[in-house]
mmCIF file of C-alpha atoms and ligand atoms in Angstrom:
data_model
loop_
_atom_site.group_PDB
_atom_site.id
_atom_site.type_symbol
_atom_site.label_atom_id
_atom_site.label_comp_id
_atom_site.label_asym_id
_atom_site.label_seq_id
_atom_site.Cartn_x
_atom_site.Cartn_y
_atom_site.Cartn_z
ATOM 1 C CA MET B 1036 -13.692 -31.373 0.032
ATOM 2 C CA LYS B 1037 -9.926 -31.742 0.251
ATOM 3 C CA VAL B 1038 -7.672 -30.816 -2.641
ATOM 4 C CA LEU B 1039 -4.074 -31.830 -3.270
ATOM 5 C CA ALA B 1040 -2.234 -28.931 -4.927
ATOM 6 C CA ILE B 1041 1.041 -29.028 -6.847
ATOM 7 C CA GLU B 1042 3.166 -26.019 -7.848
ATOM 8 C CA THR B 1043 6.368 -26.292 -9.922
ATOM 9 C CA SER B 1044 6.344 -23.095 -12.020
ATOM 10 C CA CYS B 1045 9.849 -21.923 -11.160
ATOM 11 C CA ASP B 1046 12.441 -23.198 -8.688
ATOM 12 C CA GLU B 1047 10.335 -24.448 -5.763
ATOM 13 C CA THR B 1048 8.803 -27.923 -5.791
ATOM 14 C CA ALA B 1049 5.683 -27.499 -3.663
ATOM 15 C CA ALA B 1050 2.657 -29.551 -2.622
ATOM 16 C CA ALA B 1051 -0.144 -28.787 -0.174
ATOM 17 C CA VAL B 1052 -3.459 -30.083 1.069
ATOM 18 C CA VAL B 1053 -6.244 -27.489 1.414
ATOM 19 C CA SER B 1054 -9.792 -28.183 2.672
ATOM 20 C CA GLU B 1055 -13.054 -26.372 2.225
ATOM 21 C CA THR B 1056 -14.795 -25.075 5.347
ATOM 22 C CA ASP B 1057 -18.511 -24.356 5.883
ATOM 23 C CA ASP B 1058 -17.709 -20.703 6.482
ATOM 24 C CA ARG B 1059 -18.325 -18.545 3.394
ATOM 25 C CA ALA B 1060 -16.317 -15.686 4.887
ATOM 26 C CA LYS B 1061 -13.245 -17.920 5.361
ATOM 27 C CA PRO B 1062 -13.754 -20.632 2.751
ATOM 28 C CA TRP B 1063 -10.520 -22.641 3.040
ATOM 29 C CA ARG B 1064 -8.299 -24.279 5.636
ATOM 30 C CA LEU B 1065 -4.640 -25.075 5.161
ATOM 31 C CA ASP B 1066 -3.898 -28.701 6.178
ATOM 32 C CA SER B 1067 -0.287 -28.907 5.003
ATOM 33 C CA ASN B 1068 2.198 -26.876 2.969
ATOM 34 C CA VAL B 1069 5.501 -28.450 1.859
ATOM 35 C CA ILE B 1070 8.216 -26.732 -0.185
ATOM 36 C CA ALA B 1071 11.533 -28.104 -1.460
ATOM 37 C CA SER B 1072 13.548 -25.043 -2.408
ATOM 38 C CA GLN B 1073 16.191 -25.201 -5.124
ATOM 39 C CA ALA B 1074 17.755 -21.861 -4.117
ATOM 40 C CA ASN B 1075 21.047 -23.549 -3.146
ATOM 41 C CA ILE B 1076 21.350 -25.127 -6.596
ATOM 42 C CA HIS B 1077 20.712 -21.910 -8.538
ATOM 43 C CA ARG B 1078 22.697 -19.614 -6.203
ATOM 44 C CA GLU B 1079 25.940 -20.759 -7.821
ATOM 45 C CA TRP B 1080 24.679 -19.416 -11.181
ATOM 46 C CA GLY B 1081 23.251 -16.151 -9.840
ATOM 47 C CA GLY B 1082 19.739 -16.981 -11.036
ATOM 48 C CA VAL B 1083 17.396 -19.822 -11.962
ATOM 49 C CA VAL B 1084 18.759 -22.189 -14.648
ATOM 50 C CA PRO B 1085 15.609 -23.625 -16.296
ATOM 51 C CA GLU B 1086 17.055 -27.004 -17.262
ATOM 52 C CA LEU B 1087 18.450 -27.613 -13.774
ATOM 53 C CA ALA B 1088 15.112 -26.543 -12.290
ATOM 54 C CA SER B 1089 13.021 -29.061 -14.225
ATOM 55 C CA ARG B 1090 15.417 -31.920 -13.460
ATOM 56 C CA GLN B 1091 15.327 -31.108 -9.769
ATOM 57 C CA HIS B 1092 11.501 -30.982 -9.791
ATOM 58 C CA LEU B 1093 11.561 -34.538 -11.155
ATOM 59 C CA ARG B 1094 13.740 -35.676 -8.255
ATOM 60 C CA ASP B 1095 11.721 -33.911 -5.566
ATOM 61 C CA VAL B 1096 8.075 -34.090 -6.603
ATOM 62 C CA CYS B 1097 7.231 -37.588 -5.267
ATOM 63 C CA GLY B 1098 8.712 -36.955 -1.829
ATOM 64 C CA VAL B 1099 7.150 -33.504 -1.534
ATOM 65 C CA VAL B 1100 3.663 -34.818 -2.391
ATOM 66 C CA GLU B 1101 3.972 -37.771 0.031
ATOM 67 C CA ARG B 1102 5.087 -35.408 2.762
ATOM 68 C CA ALA B 1103 2.163 -33.026 2.089
ATOM 69 C CA LEU B 1104 -0.296 -35.912 2.511
ATOM 70 C CA ALA B 1105 1.456 -37.169 5.670
ATOM 71 C CA ASP B 1106 1.555 -33.680 7.251
ATOM 72 C CA ALA B 1107 -2.180 -33.326 6.563
ATOM 73 C CA SER B 1108 -2.816 -36.830 8.000
ATOM 74 C CA ALA B 1109 -4.568 -37.532 4.704
ATOM 75 C CA THR B 1110 -4.554 -40.558 2.397
ATOM 76 C CA TRP B 1111 -5.213 -40.652 -1.350
ATOM 77 C CA SER B 1112 -8.819 -41.658 -0.705
ATOM 78 C CA ASP B 1113 -9.459 -38.483 1.331
ATOM 79 C CA LEU B 1114 -8.821 -36.325 -1.741
ATOM 80 C CA GLY B 1115 -11.647 -34.826 -3.810
ATOM 81 C CA ALA B 1116 -9.531 -33.184 -6.541
ATOM 82 C CA VAL B 1117 -6.014 -32.366 -7.715
ATOM 83 C CA ALA B 1118 -5.080 -28.750 -8.505
ATOM 84 C CA VAL B 1119 -1.946 -27.819 -10.431
ATOM 85 C CA THR B 1120 -0.242 -24.677 -11.714
ATOM 86 C CA GLN B 1121 -0.720 -24.653 -15.488
ATOM 87 C CA GLY B 1122 1.266 -21.414 -16.050
ATOM 88 C CA PRO B 1123 2.782 -18.926 -16.392
ATOM 89 C CA GLY B 1124 6.326 -20.032 -15.612
ATOM 90 C CA LEU B 1125 9.241 -22.051 -16.965
ATOM 91 C CA VAL B 1126 7.709 -24.567 -19.319
ATOM 92 C CA GLY B 1127 10.004 -27.469 -18.379
ATOM 93 C CA SER B 1128 9.284 -26.890 -14.700
ATOM 94 C CA LEU B 1129 5.529 -26.539 -15.231
ATOM 95 C CA LEU B 1130 5.435 -29.765 -17.255
ATOM 96 C CA VAL B 1131 6.701 -31.820 -14.311
ATOM 97 C CA GLY B 1132 3.850 -30.614 -12.095
ATOM 98 C CA VAL B 1133 1.209 -30.922 -14.804
ATOM 99 C CA ALA B 1134 2.251 -34.470 -15.791
ATOM 100 C CA PHE B 1135 2.443 -35.545 -12.152
ATOM 101 C CA ALA B 1136 -0.960 -34.050 -11.269
ATOM 102 C CA LYS B 1137 -2.542 -35.681 -14.314
ATOM 103 C CA SER B 1138 -1.234 -39.119 -13.371
ATOM 104 C CA ILE B 1139 -2.534 -38.826 -9.811
ATOM 105 C CA ALA B 1140 -5.929 -37.577 -10.968
ATOM 106 C CA TRP B 1141 -6.148 -40.368 -13.574
ATOM 107 C CA THR B 1142 -5.057 -43.075 -11.144
ATOM 108 C CA TYR B 1143 -7.524 -42.112 -8.399
ATOM 109 C CA GLY B 1144 -10.359 -40.943 -10.690
ATOM 110 C CA LEU B 1145 -10.224 -37.367 -9.390
ATOM 111 C CA PRO B 1146 -11.093 -34.113 -11.151
ATOM 112 C CA LEU B 1147 -8.066 -32.110 -12.322
ATOM 113 C CA ILE B 1148 -8.138 -28.324 -11.761
ATOM 114 C CA PRO B 1149 -5.853 -26.017 -13.787
ATOM 115 C CA VAL B 1150 -4.673 -22.961 -11.854
ATOM 116 C CA HIS B 1151 -3.068 -19.697 -12.963
ATOM 117 C CA HIS B 1152 -0.012 -18.963 -10.815
ATOM 118 C CA LEU B 1153 -1.049 -15.334 -10.206
ATOM 119 C CA ALA B 1154 -4.597 -16.330 -9.225
ATOM 120 C CA GLY B 1155 -2.786 -18.456 -6.643
ATOM 121 C CA HIS B 1156 -0.870 -15.464 -5.284
ATOM 122 C CA ILE B 1157 -4.127 -13.460 -5.108
ATOM 123 C CA GLU B 1158 -6.000 -16.245 -3.303
ATOM 124 C CA SER B 1159 -3.155 -16.655 -0.780
ATOM 125 C CA LEU B 1160 -4.672 -13.519 0.766
ATOM 126 C CA VAL B 1161 -8.096 -15.121 1.111
ATOM 127 C CA LEU B 1162 -6.629 -18.394 2.409
ATOM 128 C CA GLN B 1163 -5.070 -16.438 5.260
ATOM 129 C CA HIS B 1164 -7.553 -13.629 5.949
ATOM 130 C CA GLY B 1165 -10.876 -14.851 4.528
ATOM 131 C CA GLU B 1166 -12.745 -12.965 1.780
ATOM 132 C CA LEU B 1167 -11.474 -9.374 1.488
ATOM 133 C CA PRO B 1168 -13.815 -6.364 1.513
ATOM 134 C CA MET B 1169 -14.868 -5.967 -2.143
ATOM 135 C CA PRO B 1170 -14.051 -4.428 -4.494
ATOM 136 C CA ALA B 1171 -10.320 -4.873 -3.881
ATOM 137 C CA ALA B 1172 -7.144 -3.612 -5.572
ATOM 138 C CA ILE B 1173 -4.524 -6.378 -5.498
ATOM 139 C CA LEU B 1174 -0.863 -6.003 -6.378
ATOM 140 C CA VAL B 1175 0.973 -9.205 -7.297
ATOM 141 C CA VAL B 1176 4.658 -8.473 -7.042
ATOM 142 C CA SER B 1177 7.210 -11.241 -7.514
ATOM 143 C CA GLY B 1178 10.349 -12.233 -9.392
ATOM 144 C CA GLY B 1179 8.411 -12.733 -12.615
ATOM 145 C CA HIS B 1180 5.474 -10.344 -12.277
ATOM 146 C CA THR B 1181 4.411 -6.912 -11.162
ATOM 147 C CA SER B 1182 0.706 -6.711 -11.949
ATOM 148 C CA LEU B 1183 -2.135 -4.793 -10.416
ATOM 149 C CA TYR B 1184 -5.614 -6.338 -10.462
ATOM 150 C CA PHE B 1185 -9.053 -4.971 -9.772
ATOM 151 C CA VAL B 1186 -11.153 -7.639 -8.073
ATOM 152 C CA PRO B 1187 -14.808 -6.519 -8.173
ATOM 153 C CA GLU B 1188 -16.056 -9.790 -6.646
ATOM 154 C CA PRO B 1189 -14.328 -12.942 -5.342
ATOM 155 C CA GLY B 1190 -12.701 -14.906 -8.165
ATOM 156 C CA ARG B 1191 -12.855 -12.172 -10.869
ATOM 157 C CA TYR B 1192 -9.462 -10.673 -11.670
ATOM 158 C CA LEU B 1193 -9.242 -7.645 -13.999
ATOM 159 C CA LEU B 1194 -5.746 -6.458 -14.929
ATOM 160 C CA VAL B 1195 -5.365 -2.681 -14.571
ATOM 161 C CA GLY B 1196 -1.577 -2.229 -14.730
ATOM 162 C CA ARG B 1197 1.638 -4.178 -15.123
ATOM 163 C CA THR B 1198 5.344 -3.682 -15.556
ATOM 164 C CA ARG B 1199 6.505 -2.608 -18.990
ATOM 165 C CA ASP B 1200 9.911 -4.243 -18.450
ATOM 166 C CA ASP B 1201 11.431 -5.891 -15.337
ATOM 167 C CA ALA B 1202 9.375 -7.214 -12.436
ATOM 168 C CA ALA B 1203 10.137 -5.601 -9.071
ATOM 169 C CA GLY B 1204 11.611 -8.845 -7.675
ATOM 170 C CA GLU B 1205 13.765 -9.153 -10.781
ATOM 171 C CA ALA B 1206 15.090 -5.616 -10.107
ATOM 172 C CA TYR B 1207 15.918 -6.636 -6.512
ATOM 173 C CA ASP B 1208 17.733 -9.730 -7.791
ATOM 174 C CA LYS B 1209 19.669 -7.827 -10.486
ATOM 175 C CA VAL B 1210 20.701 -4.985 -8.164
ATOM 176 C CA ALA B 1211 21.817 -7.521 -5.536
ATOM 177 C CA LYS B 1212 23.878 -9.261 -8.193
ATOM 178 C CA LEU B 1213 25.618 -6.062 -9.295
ATOM 179 C CA LEU B 1214 26.349 -5.233 -5.642
ATOM 180 C CA GLY B 1215 27.856 -8.727 -5.317
ATOM 181 C CA LEU B 1216 25.296 -9.817 -2.716
ATOM 182 C CA GLY B 1217 24.087 -13.228 -3.904
ATOM 183 C CA TYR B 1218 20.795 -14.827 -4.883
ATOM 184 C CA PRO B 1219 17.880 -14.362 -4.358
ATOM 185 C CA GLY B 1220 18.581 -10.688 -3.817
ATOM 186 C CA GLY B 1221 15.259 -9.522 -2.342
ATOM 187 C CA PRO B 1222 15.708 -10.826 1.212
ATOM 188 C CA ILE B 1223 19.388 -9.721 1.297
ATOM 189 C CA ILE B 1224 18.614 -6.139 0.196
ATOM 190 C CA ASP B 1225 15.677 -6.083 2.618
ATOM 191 C CA ARG B 1226 18.051 -6.944 5.492
ATOM 192 C CA LEU B 1227 20.934 -4.642 4.484
ATOM 193 C CA ALA B 1228 18.609 -1.691 3.820
ATOM 194 C CA ARG B 1229 17.631 -1.644 7.509
ATOM 195 C CA SER B 1230 21.047 -0.227 8.417
ATOM 196 C CA GLY B 1231 21.308 2.099 5.371
ATOM 197 C CA ARG B 1232 20.169 5.684 4.756
ATOM 198 C CA ASP B 1233 17.369 5.613 2.196
ATOM 199 C CA THR B 1234 18.046 9.143 0.923
ATOM 200 C CA ALA B 1235 21.840 8.727 0.648
ATOM 201 C CA TYR B 1236 21.706 8.472 -3.143
ATOM 202 C CA PRO B 1237 19.122 10.204 -5.321
ATOM 203 C CA LEU B 1238 17.696 7.642 -7.755
ATOM 204 C CA PRO B 1239 14.976 8.341 -10.317
ATOM 205 C CA LEU B 1240 11.415 7.356 -9.414
ATOM 206 C CA PRO B 1241 10.044 5.616 -12.506
ATOM 207 C CA ARG B 1242 6.690 7.004 -13.543
ATOM 208 C CA MET B 1243 4.674 6.251 -16.651
ATOM 209 C CA THR B 1244 2.614 8.944 -18.311
ATOM 210 C CA HIS B 1245 0.274 8.915 -21.296
ATOM 211 C CA ALA B 1246 2.973 10.831 -23.190
ATOM 212 C CA ASP B 1247 5.481 7.935 -23.257
ATOM 213 C CA ARG B 1248 6.578 7.140 -26.734
ATOM 214 C CA ASN B 1249 5.813 3.632 -27.945
ATOM 215 C CA ALA B 1250 3.449 3.092 -25.036
ATOM 216 C CA PRO B 1251 1.659 -0.237 -25.364
ATOM 217 C CA GLU B 1252 -2.112 -0.299 -25.317
ATOM 218 C CA ALA B 1253 -3.477 0.450 -21.860
ATOM 219 C CA VAL B 1254 -4.783 -2.690 -20.146
ATOM 220 C CA ALA B 1255 -7.134 -0.706 -17.916
ATOM 221 C CA SER B 1256 -9.303 0.675 -20.739
ATOM 222 C CA GLY B 1257 -12.849 0.976 -19.530
ATOM 223 C CA LEU B 1258 -11.887 0.422 -15.893
ATOM 224 C CA LEU B 1259 -10.057 3.690 -15.295
ATOM 225 C CA PRO B 1260 -10.639 7.163 -16.767
ATOM 226 C CA PRO B 1261 -8.632 7.609 -20.032
ATOM 227 C CA SER B 1262 -6.554 10.366 -18.434
ATOM 228 C CA VAL B 1263 -5.120 7.938 -15.859
ATOM 229 C CA GLU B 1264 -5.381 4.517 -17.468
ATOM 230 C CA ARG B 1265 -1.708 4.453 -18.459
ATOM 231 C CA ARG B 1266 -0.392 5.824 -15.200
ATOM 232 C CA VAL B 1267 -0.816 2.547 -13.355
ATOM 233 C CA ASP B 1268 1.903 0.753 -15.328
ATOM 234 C CA PHE B 1269 5.275 0.081 -13.702
ATOM 235 C CA SER B 1270 8.864 0.175 -14.970
ATOM 236 C CA PHE B 1271 11.993 -0.931 -13.114
ATOM 237 C CA SER B 1272 14.717 -1.481 -15.687
ATOM 238 C CA GLY B 1273 15.722 2.214 -15.751
ATOM 239 C CA LEU B 1274 16.164 2.191 -11.990
ATOM 240 C CA LYS B 1275 18.410 -0.873 -12.198
ATOM 241 C CA THR B 1276 20.522 0.902 -14.853
ATOM 242 C CA ALA B 1277 20.726 4.014 -12.642
ATOM 243 C CA VAL B 1278 22.085 1.894 -9.771
ATOM 244 C CA GLN B 1279 24.555 0.273 -12.168
ATOM 245 C CA ARG B 1280 25.842 3.691 -13.353
ATOM 246 C CA LEU B 1281 26.087 4.951 -9.786
ATOM 247 C CA VAL B 1282 28.107 1.892 -8.712
ATOM 248 C CA ARG B 1283 30.400 2.341 -11.709
ATOM 249 C CA ARG B 1284 30.980 5.994 -10.772
ATOM 250 C CA LEU B 1285 31.604 5.196 -7.110
ATOM 251 C CA THR B 1286 34.133 2.485 -7.966
ATOM 252 C CA ALA B 1287 35.765 4.229 -10.972
ATOM 253 C CA ASP B 1288 39.059 4.994 -9.198
ATOM 254 C CA GLY B 1289 39.468 1.429 -7.974
ATOM 255 C CA HIS B 1290 37.542 2.131 -4.751
ATOM 256 C CA THR B 1291 35.791 -0.893 -3.222
ATOM 257 C CA LEU B 1292 32.323 -0.148 -1.850
ATOM 258 C CA THR B 1293 32.279 -0.100 1.952
ATOM 259 C CA ASP B 1294 29.610 -1.987 3.902
ATOM 260 C CA GLY B 1295 28.046 1.389 4.734
ATOM 261 C CA GLU B 1296 27.869 2.408 1.072
ATOM 262 C CA VAL B 1297 26.318 -0.941 0.108
ATOM 263 C CA ALA B 1298 23.704 -0.547 2.845
ATOM 264 C CA ASP B 1299 22.971 3.025 1.675
ATOM 265 C CA LEU B 1300 22.633 1.851 -1.927
ATOM 266 C CA ALA B 1301 20.299 -0.977 -0.864
ATOM 267 C CA ALA B 1302 18.155 1.406 1.199
ATOM 268 C CA SER B 1303 18.020 4.089 -1.514
ATOM 269 C CA PHE B 1304 17.082 1.550 -4.213
ATOM 270 C CA GLN B 1305 14.466 -0.063 -2.002
ATOM 271 C CA ARG B 1306 12.833 3.253 -1.085
ATOM 272 C CA VAL B 1307 12.288 4.085 -4.774
ATOM 273 C CA VAL B 1308 10.892 0.634 -5.644
ATOM 274 C CA ILE B 1309 8.473 0.653 -2.738
ATOM 275 C CA GLU B 1310 7.302 4.204 -3.390
ATOM 276 C CA ALA B 1311 6.617 3.315 -7.021
ATOM 277 C CA LEU B 1312 4.680 0.185 -6.039
ATOM 278 C CA LEU B 1313 2.616 1.829 -3.324
ATOM 279 C CA ASP B 1314 1.955 5.150 -5.113
ATOM 280 C CA ARG B 1315 0.467 3.322 -8.066
ATOM 281 C CA THR B 1316 -1.473 0.782 -6.016
ATOM 282 C CA PHE B 1317 -3.047 3.341 -3.706
ATOM 283 C CA GLU B 1318 -3.833 5.742 -6.589
ATOM 284 C CA ALA B 1319 -5.514 2.956 -8.542
ATOM 285 C CA ALA B 1320 -7.428 1.869 -5.444
ATOM 286 C CA ARG B 1321 -8.797 5.395 -5.082
ATOM 287 C CA TRP B 1322 -9.846 5.639 -8.745
ATOM 288 C CA LEU B 1323 -11.424 2.197 -8.619
ATOM 289 C CA GLY B 1324 -13.284 2.848 -5.382
ATOM 290 C CA ALA B 1325 -11.593 -0.162 -3.751
ATOM 291 C CA ARG B 1326 -12.577 -1.000 -0.179
ATOM 292 C CA SER B 1327 -9.393 -2.966 0.494
ATOM 293 C CA ILE B 1328 -5.866 -3.423 -0.800
ATOM 294 C CA GLY B 1329 -4.002 -6.726 -1.089
ATOM 295 C CA ILE B 1330 -0.296 -7.228 -1.770
ATOM 296 C CA ALA B 1331 0.904 -10.753 -2.621
ATOM 297 C CA GLY B 1332 3.865 -12.524 -4.280
ATOM 298 C CA GLY B 1333 7.492 -12.939 -3.219
ATOM 299 C CA VAL B 1334 8.249 -9.227 -2.816
ATOM 300 C CA SER B 1335 5.299 -8.875 -0.409
ATOM 301 C CA ALA B 1336 7.631 -10.569 2.097
ATOM 302 C CA ASN B 1337 9.615 -7.314 2.161
ATOM 303 C CA SER B 1338 9.596 -5.794 5.644
ATOM 304 C CA ARG B 1339 9.554 -2.168 4.504
ATOM 305 C CA LEU B 1340 6.867 -2.758 1.876
ATOM 306 C CA ARG B 1341 4.674 -4.309 4.558
ATOM 307 C CA ALA B 1342 5.284 -1.524 7.075
ATOM 308 C CA ASP B 1343 4.821 1.317 4.558
ATOM 309 C CA ALA B 1344 1.673 -0.230 3.053
ATOM 310 C CA GLU B 1345 0.203 -0.720 6.505
ATOM 311 C CA ALA B 1346 0.971 2.906 7.471
ATOM 312 C CA ARG B 1347 -0.539 4.315 4.263
ATOM 313 C CA GLY B 1348 -3.635 2.160 4.710
ATOM 314 C CA GLN B 1349 -4.094 3.415 8.251
ATOM 315 C CA ARG B 1350 -3.764 7.044 7.139
ATOM 316 C CA LEU B 1351 -6.427 6.505 4.458
ATOM 317 C CA ASN B 1352 -8.593 4.205 6.546
ATOM 318 C CA LEU B 1353 -8.224 1.495 3.896
ATOM 319 C CA PRO B 1354 -7.496 -2.042 5.146
ATOM 320 C CA VAL B 1355 -4.298 -3.579 3.702
ATOM 321 C CA PHE B 1356 -3.828 -7.353 3.527
ATOM 322 C CA VAL B 1357 -0.565 -9.260 3.009
ATOM 323 C CA PRO B 1358 0.015 -13.027 3.246
ATOM 324 C CA PRO B 1359 2.083 -14.526 6.076
ATOM 325 C CA LEU B 1360 5.714 -15.043 5.015
ATOM 326 C CA ALA B 1361 5.203 -18.747 4.232
ATOM 327 C CA LEU B 1362 2.491 -17.853 1.704
ATOM 328 C CA SER B 1363 4.289 -14.837 0.153
ATOM 329 C CA THR B 1364 6.869 -16.669 -1.917
ATOM 330 C CA ASP B 1365 5.893 -19.552 -4.188
ATOM 331 C CA ASN B 1366 3.938 -22.328 -2.492
ATOM 332 C CA ALA B 1367 1.239 -24.867 -3.342
ATOM 333 C CA ALA B 1368 -1.239 -23.855 -0.606
ATOM 334 C CA MET B 1369 -2.210 -20.812 -2.683
ATOM 335 C CA ILE B 1370 -2.710 -23.094 -5.711
ATOM 336 C CA GLY B 1371 -5.040 -25.276 -3.622
ATOM 337 C CA ALA B 1372 -7.053 -22.210 -2.605
ATOM 338 C CA ALA B 1373 -7.305 -20.829 -6.153
ATOM 339 C CA GLY B 1374 -8.071 -24.372 -7.365
ATOM 340 C CA LEU B 1375 -11.015 -24.742 -4.993
ATOM 341 C CA ARG B 1376 -12.301 -21.333 -6.154
ATOM 342 C CA ARG B 1377 -12.105 -22.438 -9.811
ATOM 343 C CA TYR B 1378 -13.626 -25.828 -9.130
ATOM 344 C CA ARG B 1379 -16.666 -24.193 -7.502
ATOM 345 C CA GLN B 1380 -16.883 -21.871 -10.540
ATOM 346 C CA GLY B 1381 -17.209 -25.049 -12.623
ATOM 347 C CA THR B 1382 -13.766 -25.365 -14.211
ATOM 348 C CA THR B 1383 -11.911 -28.662 -14.565
ATOM 349 C CA ALA B 1384 -9.342 -29.774 -17.135
ATOM 350 C CA GLY B 1385 -9.299 -32.688 -19.562
ATOM 351 C CA TRP B 1386 -6.446 -35.193 -19.919
ATOM 352 C CA ASP B 1387 -5.043 -33.023 -22.708
ATOM 353 C CA LEU B 1388 -4.162 -30.270 -20.214
ATOM 354 C CA ASN B 1389 -0.830 -28.738 -21.194
ATOM 355 C CA ALA B 1390 1.581 -26.414 -19.403
ATOM 356 C CA MET B 1391 1.575 -22.863 -20.791
ATOM 357 C CA ALA B 1392 4.623 -20.649 -20.196
ATOM 358 C CA ALA B 1393 2.708 -17.439 -20.974
ATOM 359 C CA LEU B 1394 -0.799 -18.285 -19.750
ATOM 360 C CA PRO B 1395 -2.978 -15.147 -19.523
ATOM 361 C CA LEU B 1396 -5.169 -14.633 -16.433
HETATM 362 O O1 KG4 Y 2108 6.617 -15.219 -5.847
HETATM 363 P P1 KG4 Y 2108 8.032 -15.678 -5.909
HETATM 364 O O2 KG4 Y 2108 8.501 -16.685 -4.897
HETATM 365 O O3 KG4 Y 2108 8.377 -16.288 -7.317
HETATM 366 C C1 KG4 Y 2108 7.873 -15.768 -8.507
HETATM 367 O O4 KG4 Y 2108 6.700 -16.073 -8.852
HETATM 368 O O5 KG4 Y 2108 8.638 -14.975 -9.119
HETATM 369 O O6 KG4 Y 2108 8.960 -14.362 -5.835
HETATM 370 C C2 KG4 Y 2108 10.357 -14.435 -5.794
HETATM 371 C C3 KG4 Y 2108 10.899 -13.016 -5.772
HETATM 372 C C4 KG4 Y 2108 12.421 -12.935 -5.946
HETATM 373 O O7 KG4 Y 2108 12.714 -11.959 -6.924
HETATM 374 C C5 KG4 Y 2108 12.905 -12.490 -4.562
HETATM 375 O O8 KG4 Y 2108 14.093 -11.713 -4.609
HETATM 376 C C6 KG4 Y 2108 11.734 -11.667 -4.073
HETATM 377 O O9 KG4 Y 2108 10.602 -12.383 -4.511
HETATM 378 N N1 KG4 Y 2108 11.725 -11.545 -2.612
HETATM 379 C C7 KG4 Y 2108 11.869 -10.365 -1.961
HETATM 380 C C8 KG4 Y 2108 11.877 -10.656 -0.575
HETATM 381 N N2 KG4 Y 2108 11.720 -12.016 -0.435
HETATM 382 C C9 KG4 Y 2108 11.615 -12.530 -1.690
HETATM 383 N N3 KG4 Y 2108 12.012 -9.114 -2.432
HETATM 384 C C10 KG4 Y 2108 12.152 -8.126 -1.535
HETATM 385 N N4 KG4 Y 2108 12.191 -8.325 -0.199
HETATM 386 C C11 KG4 Y 2108 12.033 -9.557 0.330
HETATM 387 N N5 KG4 Y 2108 12.075 -9.748 1.652
HETATM 388 ZN ZN1 ZN Y 2109 5.126 -16.565 -7.726
#
C-alpha cells in the first residue's frame, strides 16, 4: 500500500509518499519527500510567528502535495490512505494539514490516519534503518521536545523522561539569538562550535535529582527503579540563563564579543547540552536493558551529537541509530511511516478528526 502523508505542525509544509514493502525487517520505502520551508519568513522575527506560519501553509500545501505525488510517479488512484500530523504543534498550522488531508481522503474514499508528530520522529529511524534491535531507548530532541522513550516492541512508545522547561533545540535557538547569530540557531551554533574551544567557559551541567523541590510526578514510574526514575528528566533553561549572564559579564565594559569568543561560547554551550542529552539517554538505556539507542528530531542533525553518540555506543557495544539529515528535521516521510504503523495496528480517524496542540503520545 502507498500512503500520502502531510505534515504542517510548525513552520515546514511537507508532503511525502511512503510505500509498504514485503520485508518485515525494513517495512517501508520512501517514494518522495517534499518540504517547503518557511525559515526565511520567520528569520526576520527571530522565531516562528504562528499566524504567519498557518497562512503560509495555506499557500504552499497544494503545490507541495502535487509535487510529492509527481516525484513518486504516483497518481491519486495509486494511494491506499492519507496520513496526517494531528498534533502536537501550533494549532493553526496543524489545522491546515488536517483539513487538507480530510478533504483528500473524503474525495478519493481513502482511510484517514492520525499521526502523533513524535511517533513520526521515532519512526524516521525505522524508515531509514529498518526495525531497530528491541527493546530500544529513543531520544526525540527537537525545537519543541526533548523526550526519552522506551520502546519495548515496534510501535509501543513509553515515555521515561522529558524536559522540565525548554527543549534542547529551543535552548540552541535562544542562545543563538542572544549571541546575535540568527534563526534557526541549531545549525549555526553547530558550525561555529567546530572552531571553538569547548572548555573555554565553565557552564553548569543541568542534572535532575529526586531531591528537587516542586518536582513533577515522575513519568517513568514502574519502568525504572524509584531511586533513578526522576534522574532521566532534562532541564535547559538554567543553562541558557548562565550563557546570558556570562555574555553580559563579558560585554559589561562595552566590549564587543570577538569571533573567537563567540565560537568558544558556542562550543562550551554545545558540549554541556550534548553531555546532558547523552548521559541521560545512555544511563536510561542501561537501566532499561535496551539493545539499541535511537536519536531523532531536529537536534539529531547536530554533527557533534552524532559523533559523540556513535563513539559512546561503540565503547559500550550498543548500536546507535540516527536518521539521515533529510529525515532529522520536520518532514512528512516520517509521518507516512508512523501512519502505516498505526494503520496496521488498526487505527483510522473519522471525519470529525481535529488538530490537537497538546496531543499526548
Ligand atoms: O524537529 P524539528 O525540525 O522541529 C520541531 O519539531 O521542533 O527541530 C527543529 C530544531 C530547531 O530548534 C533547530 O535549531 C534544531 O532543531 N536543529 C539543530 C541542528 N539542526 C536543527 N540543533 C543543533 N544542531 C543542528 N545541526
Ligand atoms: Zn519535529
